[in-house]
mmCIF file of C-alpha atoms and ligand atoms in Angstrom:
data_model
loop_
_atom_site.group_PDB
_atom_site.id
_atom_site.type_symbol
_atom_site.label_atom_id
_atom_site.label_comp_id
_atom_site.label_asym_id
_atom_site.label_seq_id
_atom_site.Cartn_x
_atom_site.Cartn_y
_atom_site.Cartn_z
ATOM 1 C CA UNK A 1 -33.484 -8.215 9.759
ATOM 2 C CA UNK A 2 -29.681 -8.852 11.129
ATOM 3 C CA UNK A 3 -27.805 -10.858 8.341
ATOM 4 C CA UNK A 4 -25.415 -13.832 9.949
ATOM 5 C CA UNK A 5 -21.762 -13.767 9.021
ATOM 6 C CA UNK A 6 -21.302 -17.422 9.257
ATOM 7 C CA UNK A 7 -19.663 -19.294 6.137
ATOM 8 C CA UNK A 8 -21.986 -21.626 4.286
ATOM 9 C CA UNK A 9 -19.106 -23.327 2.971
ATOM 10 C CA UNK A 10 -19.376 -26.246 4.048
ATOM 11 C CA UNK A 11 -22.475 -27.007 4.324
ATOM 12 C CA UNK A 12 -23.907 -25.471 1.237
ATOM 13 C CA UNK A 13 -20.856 -26.419 -1.442
ATOM 14 C CA UNK A 14 -23.436 -25.499 -4.399
ATOM 15 C CA UNK A 15 -23.629 -21.918 -3.560
ATOM 16 C CA UNK A 16 -19.778 -21.399 -3.701
ATOM 17 C CA UNK A 17 -19.745 -22.721 -7.470
ATOM 18 C CA UNK A 18 -22.432 -19.836 -8.244
ATOM 19 C CA UNK A 19 -21.115 -16.429 -9.591
ATOM 20 C CA UNK A 20 -23.557 -13.783 -8.630
ATOM 21 C CA UNK A 21 -24.222 -11.869 -11.621
ATOM 22 C CA UNK A 22 -24.315 -7.775 -10.454
ATOM 23 C CA UNK A 23 -27.011 -5.725 -12.436
ATOM 24 C CA UNK A 24 -25.688 -2.196 -13.285
ATOM 25 C CA UNK A 25 -27.730 -0.550 -10.215
ATOM 26 C CA UNK A 26 -26.179 -2.893 -7.847
ATOM 27 C CA UNK A 27 -22.688 -1.806 -9.619
ATOM 28 C CA UNK A 28 -22.999 1.375 -8.666
ATOM 29 C CA UNK A 29 -24.173 1.285 -5.928
ATOM 30 C CA UNK A 30 -21.184 -0.880 -4.549
ATOM 31 C CA UNK A 31 -18.625 1.032 -6.462
ATOM 32 C CA UNK A 32 -19.586 3.955 -4.892
ATOM 33 C CA UNK A 33 -19.735 2.096 -1.762
ATOM 34 C CA UNK A 34 -16.077 1.191 -1.704
ATOM 35 C CA UNK A 35 -15.268 4.581 -2.676
ATOM 36 C CA UNK A 36 -16.640 6.030 -0.102
ATOM 37 C CA UNK A 37 -14.979 3.992 2.042
ATOM 38 C CA UNK A 38 -11.434 3.888 0.837
ATOM 39 C CA UNK A 39 -10.924 6.121 -2.462
ATOM 40 C CA UNK A 40 -10.789 3.109 -4.887
ATOM 41 C CA UNK A 41 -12.548 3.946 -7.949
ATOM 42 C CA UNK A 42 -13.673 0.996 -10.293
ATOM 43 C CA UNK A 43 -14.201 1.705 -13.567
ATOM 44 C CA UNK A 44 -17.285 0.348 -15.311
ATOM 45 C CA UNK A 45 -15.408 -1.581 -17.376
ATOM 46 C CA UNK A 46 -14.040 -3.575 -14.803
ATOM 47 C CA UNK A 47 -17.111 -4.521 -13.725
ATOM 48 C CA UNK A 48 -16.647 -8.131 -13.995
ATOM 49 C CA UNK A 49 -13.909 -7.393 -11.338
ATOM 50 C CA UNK A 50 -16.738 -7.302 -8.557
ATOM 51 C CA UNK A 51 -18.430 -10.379 -9.989
ATOM 52 C CA UNK A 52 -15.227 -12.064 -9.872
ATOM 53 C CA UNK A 53 -13.719 -11.178 -7.161
ATOM 54 C CA UNK A 54 -16.889 -11.192 -4.730
ATOM 55 C CA UNK A 55 -19.342 -13.590 -5.863
ATOM 56 C CA UNK A 56 -17.363 -16.221 -3.811
ATOM 57 C CA UNK A 57 -17.479 -14.342 -0.684
ATOM 58 C CA UNK A 58 -21.415 -14.282 -1.401
ATOM 59 C CA UNK A 59 -21.743 -17.597 -1.861
ATOM 60 C CA UNK A 60 -19.844 -17.914 1.152
ATOM 61 C CA UNK A 61 -22.242 -15.690 3.200
ATOM 62 C CA UNK A 62 -25.313 -17.320 1.284
ATOM 63 C CA UNK A 63 -26.357 -14.720 -0.189
ATOM 64 C CA UNK A 64 -28.232 -14.545 -3.730
ATOM 65 C CA UNK A 65 -27.040 -10.770 -4.736
ATOM 66 C CA UNK A 66 -25.230 -8.051 -4.273
ATOM 67 C CA UNK A 67 -27.984 -5.825 -2.943
ATOM 68 C CA UNK A 68 -28.210 -8.159 0.095
ATOM 69 C CA UNK A 69 -24.304 -7.956 0.352
ATOM 70 C CA UNK A 70 -25.066 -4.176 0.370
ATOM 71 C CA UNK A 71 -27.248 -4.253 2.899
ATOM 72 C CA UNK A 72 -25.127 -6.464 5.089
ATOM 73 C CA UNK A 73 -22.009 -4.211 4.902
ATOM 74 C CA UNK A 74 -24.620 -1.037 5.611
ATOM 75 C CA UNK A 75 -26.741 -2.531 8.588
ATOM 76 C CA UNK A 76 -25.300 -5.936 9.882
ATOM 77 C CA UNK A 77 -23.873 -5.973 13.435
ATOM 78 C CA UNK A 78 -20.414 -7.596 12.044
ATOM 79 C CA UNK A 79 -20.626 -4.852 9.608
ATOM 80 C CA UNK A 80 -16.969 -3.943 10.019
ATOM 81 C CA UNK A 81 -15.192 -6.735 10.132
ATOM 82 C CA UNK A 82 -16.812 -7.679 6.589
ATOM 83 C CA UNK A 83 -15.367 -4.681 5.325
ATOM 84 C CA UNK A 84 -12.410 -5.748 6.141
ATOM 85 C CA UNK A 85 -13.250 -8.572 3.948
ATOM 86 C CA UNK A 86 -14.140 -6.145 0.861
ATOM 87 C CA UNK A 87 -10.643 -4.358 1.151
ATOM 88 C CA UNK A 88 -8.786 -7.957 0.896
ATOM 89 C CA UNK A 89 -10.959 -8.435 -1.949
ATOM 90 C CA UNK A 90 -10.814 -4.961 -3.907
ATOM 91 C CA UNK A 91 -7.193 -4.171 -3.604
ATOM 92 C CA UNK A 92 -3.977 -5.669 -5.818
ATOM 93 C CA UNK A 93 -1.340 -6.196 -3.717
ATOM 94 C CA UNK A 94 1.349 -6.974 -6.131
ATOM 95 C CA UNK A 95 4.630 -6.094 -4.577
ATOM 96 C CA UNK A 96 8.277 -7.626 -4.984
ATOM 97 C CA UNK A 97 11.503 -6.747 -3.358
ATOM 98 C CA UNK A 98 13.474 -4.458 -5.102
ATOM 99 C CA UNK A 99 10.852 -3.404 -7.533
ATOM 100 C CA UNK A 100 11.728 -1.487 -10.340
ATOM 101 C CA UNK A 101 15.622 -1.110 -9.603
ATOM 102 C CA UNK A 102 15.960 1.564 -12.176
ATOM 103 C CA UNK A 103 13.861 4.184 -10.172
ATOM 104 C CA UNK A 104 15.757 2.767 -6.777
ATOM 105 C CA UNK A 105 19.109 3.480 -8.425
ATOM 106 C CA UNK A 106 17.919 6.655 -8.879
ATOM 107 C CA UNK A 107 16.866 7.422 -5.481
ATOM 108 C CA UNK A 108 19.959 6.629 -3.990
ATOM 109 C CA UNK A 109 22.052 8.881 -6.095
ATOM 110 C CA UNK A 110 19.949 11.624 -6.085
ATOM 111 C CA UNK A 111 17.515 11.561 -2.915
ATOM 112 C CA UNK A 112 18.846 9.062 -0.400
ATOM 113 C CA UNK A 113 22.888 9.854 -0.534
ATOM 114 C CA UNK A 114 21.994 13.847 -0.030
ATOM 115 C CA UNK A 115 20.031 13.119 2.739
ATOM 116 C CA UNK A 116 22.142 11.123 4.386
ATOM 117 C CA UNK A 117 24.772 13.472 3.668
ATOM 118 C CA UNK A 118 22.838 16.290 5.117
ATOM 119 C CA UNK A 119 22.054 14.259 8.005
ATOM 120 C CA UNK A 120 25.457 12.727 9.083
ATOM 121 C CA UNK A 121 26.493 16.428 10.165
ATOM 122 C CA UNK A 122 24.014 16.186 12.886
ATOM 123 C CA UNK A 123 25.010 14.446 16.698
ATOM 124 C CA UNK A 124 21.858 12.309 16.434
ATOM 125 C CA UNK A 125 21.142 12.106 12.926
ATOM 126 C CA UNK A 126 17.687 10.530 12.128
ATOM 127 C CA UNK A 127 15.599 9.613 8.776
ATOM 128 C CA UNK A 128 12.005 8.739 8.588
ATOM 129 C CA UNK A 129 10.772 7.343 5.442
ATOM 130 C CA UNK A 130 6.794 6.468 5.191
ATOM 131 C CA UNK A 131 5.836 3.695 2.504
ATOM 132 C CA UNK A 132 2.304 4.461 1.977
ATOM 133 C CA UNK A 133 0.581 1.359 0.499
ATOM 134 C CA UNK A 134 3.214 -1.059 1.441
ATOM 135 C CA UNK A 135 1.510 -3.958 1.157
ATOM 136 C CA UNK A 136 3.478 -7.092 2.438
ATOM 137 C CA UNK A 137 6.183 -5.587 3.494
ATOM 138 C CA UNK A 138 9.053 -5.995 0.682
ATOM 139 C CA UNK A 139 9.124 -1.980 -0.303
ATOM 140 C CA UNK A 140 9.931 -1.192 3.270
ATOM 141 C CA UNK A 141 12.261 -4.043 3.227
ATOM 142 C CA UNK A 142 13.903 -2.828 0.668
ATOM 143 C CA UNK A 143 14.355 0.642 1.933
ATOM 144 C CA UNK A 144 15.986 -0.457 5.228
ATOM 145 C CA UNK A 145 18.046 -2.602 3.260
ATOM 146 C CA UNK A 146 19.415 0.334 1.425
ATOM 147 C CA UNK A 147 19.937 2.157 4.444
ATOM 148 C CA UNK A 148 22.371 -0.731 5.499
ATOM 149 C CA UNK A 149 23.943 -0.881 2.579
ATOM 150 C CA UNK A 150 24.613 2.884 2.462
ATOM 151 C CA UNK A 151 25.495 2.937 6.440
ATOM 152 C CA UNK A 152 27.241 0.121 7.323
ATOM 153 C CA UNK A 153 27.774 -0.261 10.753
ATOM 154 C CA UNK A 154 27.743 3.210 11.576
ATOM 155 C CA UNK A 155 23.812 3.014 11.507
ATOM 156 C CA UNK A 156 24.081 2.156 15.031
ATOM 157 C CA UNK A 157 24.258 5.913 15.776
ATOM 158 C CA UNK A 158 21.163 7.141 13.510
ATOM 159 C CA UNK A 159 17.338 7.194 14.156
ATOM 160 C CA UNK A 160 15.549 5.680 11.418
ATOM 161 C CA UNK A 161 12.085 4.645 11.029
ATOM 162 C CA UNK A 162 10.273 3.320 8.154
ATOM 163 C CA UNK A 163 6.745 3.394 8.360
ATOM 164 C CA UNK A 164 4.686 0.635 6.484
ATOM 165 C CA UNK A 165 0.752 0.956 6.294
ATOM 166 C CA UNK A 166 -1.532 -0.591 3.715
ATOM 167 C CA UNK A 167 -5.748 -0.626 3.961
ATOM 168 C CA UNK A 168 -5.597 -4.603 3.894
ATOM 169 C CA UNK A 169 -5.063 -6.214 7.630
ATOM 170 C CA UNK A 170 -3.903 -9.363 6.028
ATOM 171 C CA UNK A 171 -0.775 -8.070 4.236
ATOM 172 C CA UNK A 172 0.177 -5.871 7.036
ATOM 173 C CA UNK A 173 0.113 -8.895 9.025
ATOM 174 C CA UNK A 174 2.601 -10.530 6.118
ATOM 175 C CA UNK A 175 4.525 -7.469 6.373
ATOM 176 C CA UNK A 176 4.817 -8.011 10.542
ATOM 177 C CA UNK A 177 5.829 -11.840 9.334
ATOM 178 C CA UNK A 178 8.379 -10.531 6.733
ATOM 179 C CA UNK A 179 8.834 -14.111 5.189
ATOM 180 C CA UNK A 180 8.806 -14.270 1.722
ATOM 181 C CA UNK A 181 8.509 -16.963 -1.124
ATOM 182 C CA UNK A 182 10.477 -16.684 -3.990
ATOM 183 C CA UNK A 183 7.948 -14.666 -6.019
ATOM 184 C CA UNK A 184 9.411 -11.969 -3.740
ATOM 185 C CA UNK A 185 12.911 -12.288 -4.824
ATOM 186 C CA UNK A 186 12.251 -11.794 -8.522
ATOM 187 C CA UNK A 187 14.272 -8.390 -8.821
ATOM 188 C CA UNK A 188 16.208 -9.016 -6.047
ATOM 189 C CA UNK A 189 20.186 -9.476 -6.556
ATOM 190 C CA UNK A 190 21.143 -12.516 -5.289
ATOM 191 C CA UNK A 191 23.759 -10.602 -2.883
ATOM 192 C CA UNK A 192 21.357 -9.143 -1.393
ATOM 193 C CA UNK A 193 19.627 -11.994 -1.091
ATOM 194 C CA UNK A 194 21.859 -13.882 0.789
ATOM 195 C CA UNK A 195 23.010 -10.976 3.114
ATOM 196 C CA UNK A 196 19.710 -10.448 4.514
ATOM 197 C CA UNK A 197 17.538 -13.722 4.324
ATOM 198 C CA UNK A 198 17.635 -16.724 6.011
ATOM 199 C CA UNK A 199 15.857 -20.162 5.254
ATOM 200 C CA UNK A 200 12.703 -20.544 7.531
ATOM 201 C CA UNK A 201 9.973 -22.822 7.181
ATOM 202 C CA UNK A 202 7.925 -21.327 4.039
ATOM 203 C CA UNK A 203 10.310 -19.176 2.593
ATOM 204 C CA UNK A 204 12.982 -16.645 3.753
ATOM 205 C CA UNK A 205 12.999 -14.927 6.420
ATOM 206 C CA UNK A 206 14.034 -11.127 6.600
ATOM 207 C CA UNK A 207 16.872 -10.226 9.143
ATOM 208 C CA UNK A 208 16.230 -8.781 12.699
ATOM 209 C CA UNK A 209 18.753 -5.662 12.095
ATOM 210 C CA UNK A 210 16.415 -5.186 8.640
ATOM 211 C CA UNK A 211 13.133 -5.541 10.780
ATOM 212 C CA UNK A 212 14.461 -3.297 13.377
ATOM 213 C CA UNK A 213 14.237 -0.399 11.370
ATOM 214 C CA UNK A 214 10.383 -0.857 10.438
ATOM 215 C CA UNK A 215 6.964 -0.458 11.797
ATOM 216 C CA UNK A 216 3.635 -1.664 10.248
ATOM 217 C CA UNK A 217 0.153 -0.671 10.607
ATOM 218 C CA UNK A 218 -3.251 -0.781 9.093
ATOM 219 C CA UNK A 219 -4.229 2.345 7.874
ATOM 220 C CA UNK A 220 -6.675 3.727 5.062
ATOM 221 C CA UNK A 221 -5.359 6.608 3.468
ATOM 222 C CA UNK A 222 -9.056 8.132 3.325
ATOM 223 C CA UNK A 223 -8.643 8.447 6.839
ATOM 224 C CA UNK A 224 -7.039 11.912 7.228
ATOM 225 C CA UNK A 225 -7.489 12.152 10.857
ATOM 226 C CA UNK A 226 -5.366 8.609 11.259
ATOM 227 C CA UNK A 227 -2.645 9.673 8.745
ATOM 228 C CA UNK A 228 -2.193 12.288 11.709
ATOM 229 C CA UNK A 229 -0.627 9.869 13.439
ATOM 230 C CA UNK A 230 1.786 9.046 11.010
ATOM 231 C CA UNK A 231 5.535 10.416 11.944
ATOM 232 C CA UNK A 232 6.613 13.758 10.211
ATOM 233 C CA UNK A 233 8.680 12.137 6.732
ATOM 234 C CA UNK A 234 11.985 13.145 5.104
ATOM 235 C CA UNK A 235 10.079 10.430 2.441
ATOM 236 C CA UNK A 236 7.009 9.418 1.370
ATOM 237 C CA UNK A 237 7.028 6.289 -0.812
ATOM 238 C CA UNK A 238 3.776 5.750 -2.681
ATOM 239 C CA UNK A 239 4.279 3.696 -5.503
ATOM 240 C CA UNK A 240 1.794 1.887 -7.467
ATOM 241 C CA UNK A 241 -1.079 3.058 -5.149
ATOM 242 C CA UNK A 242 -2.752 6.387 -6.971
ATOM 243 C CA UNK A 243 -3.860 4.660 -9.869
ATOM 244 C CA UNK A 244 -6.374 2.923 -8.028
ATOM 245 C CA UNK A 245 -7.550 6.196 -7.258
ATOM 246 C CA UNK A 246 -9.624 8.984 -8.866
ATOM 247 C CA UNK A 247 -8.271 12.109 -8.973
ATOM 248 C CA UNK A 248 -10.337 13.981 -6.132
ATOM 249 C CA UNK A 249 -8.623 11.005 -3.994
ATOM 250 C CA UNK A 250 -5.617 11.607 -5.114
ATOM 251 C CA UNK A 251 -5.717 14.770 -4.633
ATOM 252 C CA UNK A 252 -6.707 14.329 -0.515
ATOM 253 C CA UNK A 253 -3.861 11.788 -0.452
ATOM 254 C CA UNK A 254 -1.268 14.008 -2.205
ATOM 255 C CA UNK A 255 -2.247 17.018 0.570
ATOM 256 C CA UNK A 256 -2.029 14.664 3.438
ATOM 257 C CA UNK A 257 1.769 13.928 2.429
ATOM 258 C CA UNK A 258 2.238 17.021 2.017
ATOM 259 C CA UNK A 259 1.266 18.024 5.508
ATOM 260 C CA UNK A 260 3.511 14.444 6.466
ATOM 261 C CA UNK A 261 6.333 15.588 4.742
ATOM 262 C CA UNK A 262 9.187 17.969 6.231
ATOM 263 C CA UNK A 263 9.714 20.798 3.945
ATOM 264 C CA UNK A 264 12.294 19.786 0.822
ATOM 265 C CA UNK A 265 11.308 16.156 1.929
ATOM 266 C CA UNK A 266 10.630 13.856 -1.116
ATOM 267 C CA UNK A 267 7.190 12.029 -2.502
ATOM 268 C CA UNK A 268 8.125 9.092 -4.655
ATOM 269 C CA UNK A 269 5.301 7.546 -6.817
ATOM 270 C CA UNK A 270 5.538 4.583 -9.103
ATOM 271 C CA UNK A 271 7.442 5.301 -12.069
ATOM 272 C CA UNK A 272 4.218 5.139 -14.328
ATOM 273 C CA UNK A 273 2.161 7.765 -11.848
ATOM 274 C CA UNK A 274 2.508 11.833 -12.215
ATOM 275 C CA UNK A 275 0.922 14.761 -10.414
ATOM 276 C CA UNK A 276 0.292 16.230 -13.380
ATOM 277 C CA UNK A 277 -2.953 18.247 -12.715
ATOM 278 C CA UNK A 278 -3.034 16.805 -8.985
ATOM 279 C CA UNK A 279 -0.544 19.003 -7.055
ATOM 280 C CA UNK A 280 1.189 22.258 -7.843
ATOM 281 C CA UNK A 281 2.946 22.255 -4.210
ATOM 282 C CA UNK A 282 5.638 19.780 -5.521
ATOM 283 C CA UNK A 283 9.166 20.647 -7.759
ATOM 284 C CA UNK A 284 9.712 17.417 -10.283
ATOM 285 C CA UNK A 285 13.031 16.426 -9.674
ATOM 286 C CA UNK A 286 14.244 14.068 -12.369
ATOM 287 C CA UNK A 287 16.351 10.603 -11.002
ATOM 288 C CA UNK A 288 18.088 8.723 -13.889
ATOM 289 C CA UNK A 289 14.908 8.269 -15.798
ATOM 290 C CA UNK A 290 12.351 8.766 -13.215
ATOM 291 C CA UNK A 291 10.829 11.509 -11.810
ATOM 292 C CA UNK A 292 10.441 12.392 -7.780
ATOM 293 C CA UNK A 293 8.501 15.079 -6.305
ATOM 294 C CA UNK A 294 10.350 17.492 -3.823
ATOM 295 C CA UNK A 295 7.494 19.606 -1.202
ATOM 296 C CA UNK A 296 8.653 23.439 -1.941
HETATM 297 C C1 SAM B 301 0.095 -2.674 -5.818
HETATM 298 S S1 SAM B 301 0.269 -2.496 -4.358
HETATM 299 C C2 SAM B 301 2.128 -1.548 -4.076
HETATM 300 C C3 SAM B 301 2.573 -2.057 -3.051
HETATM 301 C C4 SAM B 301 3.910 -0.758 -3.334
HETATM 302 N N1 SAM B 301 4.003 -0.050 -3.035
HETATM 303 C C5 SAM B 301 5.038 -1.580 -4.820
HETATM 304 O O1 SAM B 301 5.110 -0.695 -5.244
HETATM 305 O O2 SAM B 301 5.308 -2.712 -4.929
HETATM 306 C C6 SAM B 301 -1.133 -1.026 -3.798
HETATM 307 C C7 SAM B 301 -1.692 -0.931 -2.399
HETATM 308 O O3 SAM B 301 -1.769 0.046 -2.053
HETATM 309 C C8 SAM B 301 -3.182 -0.250 -1.100
HETATM 310 N N2 SAM B 301 -3.907 0.547 -1.098
HETATM 311 C C9 SAM B 301 -5.246 0.685 -1.694
HETATM 312 N N3 SAM B 301 -6.447 1.656 -1.259
HETATM 313 C C10 SAM B 301 -5.007 1.828 -0.509
HETATM 314 C C11 SAM B 301 -5.994 2.960 0.792
HETATM 315 N N4 SAM B 301 -7.148 3.622 0.856
HETATM 316 N N5 SAM B 301 -5.261 3.302 1.847
HETATM 317 C C12 SAM B 301 -4.157 2.592 2.201
HETATM 318 N N6 SAM B 301 -3.621 1.327 1.187
HETATM 319 C C13 SAM B 301 -4.458 1.266 -0.005
HETATM 320 C C14 SAM B 301 -3.362 -1.362 -1.331
HETATM 321 O O4 SAM B 301 -4.135 -2.559 -0.579
HETATM 322 C C15 SAM B 301 -2.125 -2.458 -1.655
HETATM 323 O O5 SAM B 301 -1.455 -3.495 -1.065
#
């Protein structure tokens, strides 16, 4: 039997109101399915997350149980498209421009400025930064603005590439659009907001000379082969992403970062994340109250 992906939302409003309950067996099967696809590990304590986030989707598809949904995800001709929906629903995309100012100040003083000083000596200085798990683009744009602030007009001489990637196609589309509402600016210095953003319908749009340093793509960090297409980096930012992975997936992803980084390059994790027990191939570097990791 082939299950249709057409939605029943307009024809069966009652279905939308029902939240599908998930049995323990279904929870384990669905959790393992998600883990295999993208490395996100949902703890048993967060079973409610599946019911809350996917109940409505089951209703839209006219499905009664999570077993029906799993069957669709495994066998339906439209399963690849539906998998993107799963990624949208299972990910947490919380982010903002200039998120964690203290850590960014530490990064600027202890990593960015020395790196720029080193590169400046070259006839054609370059800098590649990879923002892995960039959500809707606020982190890569923050880094691009920081570079404009550091380099000023001299930036024209530089070859700078900031590559943002995320599992969720919806947030990547938002990143490419570069238009943000007030919430995204909650930690952004007012002067930066005025200097690099202009009002458009729906919010403030990032300036073209900032966007020009960035590019965005949908990419699954669980896909070791696809990761090889990312340009080699001087710095990898992966903040507030590996908290959603178990240790095996953390090791796999950090191994990919190691491969991607130039010798002596830096990995920047979220302020509460650590490589302790995950990798000994990096040297911790203290950057004003935060820690970054240097590839040995
Ligand atoms: C909480 S956001 C962090 C955004 C940004 N790095 C920051 O700190 O503001 C986590 C992001 O990681 C992405 N993510 C989770 N698993 C992923 C995977 N397997 N591959 C790529 N991105 C993933 C999610 O889609 C989400 O947008």
